[in-house]
Coordinates of C-alpha atoms in Angstrom, one line a residue:
M1 CA 4.8 -12.0 21.8
R2 CA 8.0 -10.1 21.1
F3 CA 8.3 -11.7 17.7
W4 CA 4.8 -10.7 16.6
C5 CA 5.2 -7.2 18.0
E6 CA 8.3 -6.7 15.9
A7 CA 6.9 -8.6 12.9
L8 CA 3.7 -6.6 12.7
G9 CA 4.8 -3.2 14.2
Y10 CA 2.4 -3.8 17.2
V11 CA 2.6 -3.2 20.9
R12 CA 0.9 -4.7 23.9
R13 CA -2.5 -3.1 24.3
S14 CA -2.4 -3.1 28.1
R15 CA 0.0 -3.8 30.8
G16 CA -2.3 -5.9 33.0
Q17 CA -1.8 -9.0 30.8
D18 CA 0.6 -11.8 31.7
D19 CA 2.8 -13.7 29.3
T20 CA 0.2 -16.4 28.6
F21 CA -2.3 -14.1 27.0
V22 CA -1.8 -10.7 25.4
V23 CA -3.6 -8.4 23.1
L24 CA -1.5 -6.7 20.6
A25 CA -2.5 -3.4 18.9
P26 CA -1.0 -1.4 16.0
K27 CA 1.5 1.2 17.1
S28 CA -0.4 3.7 14.9
G29 CA -3.7 2.9 16.6
I30 CA -5.2 2.0 13.2
G31 CA -5.9 -1.6 12.4
P32 CA -7.1 -4.8 14.0
N33 CA -6.0 -6.0 17.5
I34 CA -4.5 -9.5 17.6
S35 CA -4.8 -11.8 20.6
V36 CA -2.0 -14.2 21.3
T37 CA -2.3 -17.0 23.8
L38 CA 0.2 -19.5 25.0
S39 CA -1.0 -23.1 24.2
E40 CA 0.3 -26.4 25.3
S41 CA -1.4 -28.2 22.3
P42 CA 0.9 -29.9 19.9
L43 CA 1.9 -27.9 16.8
E44 CA 0.0 -28.8 13.7
A45 CA 1.8 -29.2 10.3
R46 CA -1.3 -27.7 8.7
P47 CA -3.0 -25.5 11.3
R48 CA -6.7 -24.6 10.6
V49 CA -6.0 -20.9 11.3
H50 CA -2.8 -19.1 10.5
L51 CA -1.8 -15.6 9.4
D52 CA -1.0 -14.5 5.9
L53 CA 1.2 -11.4 5.8
Y54 CA 1.0 -9.6 2.4
T55 CA 3.9 -7.5 1.1
D56 CA 5.2 -5.8 -2.0
D57 CA 8.8 -7.0 -1.2
Q58 CA 8.4 -10.7 -0.4
D59 CA 12.2 -11.5 -0.3
G60 CA 12.9 -8.5 1.9
E61 CA 10.1 -9.3 4.3
V62 CA 11.1 -12.9 4.6
E63 CA 14.6 -11.9 5.4
R64 CA 13.4 -9.4 7.9
L65 CA 11.3 -12.0 9.7
V66 CA 14.0 -14.6 9.7
T67 CA 16.3 -11.9 11.3
L68 CA 13.6 -11.5 14.0
G69 CA 13.7 -15.3 14.7
A70 CA 11.3 -16.9 12.2
G71 CA 12.4 -20.1 10.6
R72 CA 12.0 -21.3 7.0
V73 CA 9.7 -24.3 6.7
E74 CA 10.4 -27.1 4.3
W75 CA 7.1 -27.1 2.3
H76 CA 6.7 -29.8 -0.3
D77 CA 3.3 -28.7 -1.5
Y78 CA 4.3 -25.4 -3.1
P79 CA 2.5 -25.0 -6.5
D80 CA 4.7 -24.1 -9.4
D81 CA 3.5 -20.5 -9.4
A82 CA 3.4 -20.1 -5.6
D83 CA 3.0 -16.5 -4.4
F84 CA 3.7 -17.4 -0.8
V85 CA 6.5 -18.6 1.4
V86 CA 5.9 -20.6 4.6
L87 CA 7.7 -19.6 7.7
A88 CA 7.4 -20.5 11.4
D89 CA 7.5 -18.0 14.3
T90 CA 9.7 -18.5 17.3
E91 CA 7.2 -21.0 18.8
G92 CA 7.0 -23.0 15.6
N93 CA 3.6 -21.7 14.5
R94 CA 3.4 -21.5 10.7
F95 CA 2.4 -18.5 8.7
C96 CA 2.8 -17.3 5.2
V97 CA 4.4 -14.3 3.5
V98 CA 2.4 -13.5 0.4
D99 CA 3.6 -11.5 -2.6
K100 CA 1.0 -8.8 -3.2
G101 CA 2.2 -8.4 -6.7
E102 CA 1.1 -11.9 -7.7
T103 CA -2.5 -12.8 -8.5

C-alpha cells in the first residue's frame, strides 16, 4: 500500500480499512480510486491484469519507482521498439512504465 501511494500520489481513502484491503484515492481528489487487496495466491509471471503507468519521462519515472522499492524485471519478450519497461512492486506484482512519447 505504501509503495502504490507514493508511486501514484494517492492516499488511503478511509481510515477504517485494515492492511489486507485498502482503497486508494488521488491526493487531488481527481481521478479513479484503486482498490488494493492482499492475496496469498502465487505470483504470476504474466498476470491477467496489471497496471500500465504512462509518463513523458520514462527513465526518470523508472528510477523514481526503483527508489521507492520497485524492482527491475528481466523480460525476454521485449520487442525491438518497446515503449515499456517491466517493473515489480514491493510485493513482486509486475507493472509497466510506458513512454507516452512513443506510438
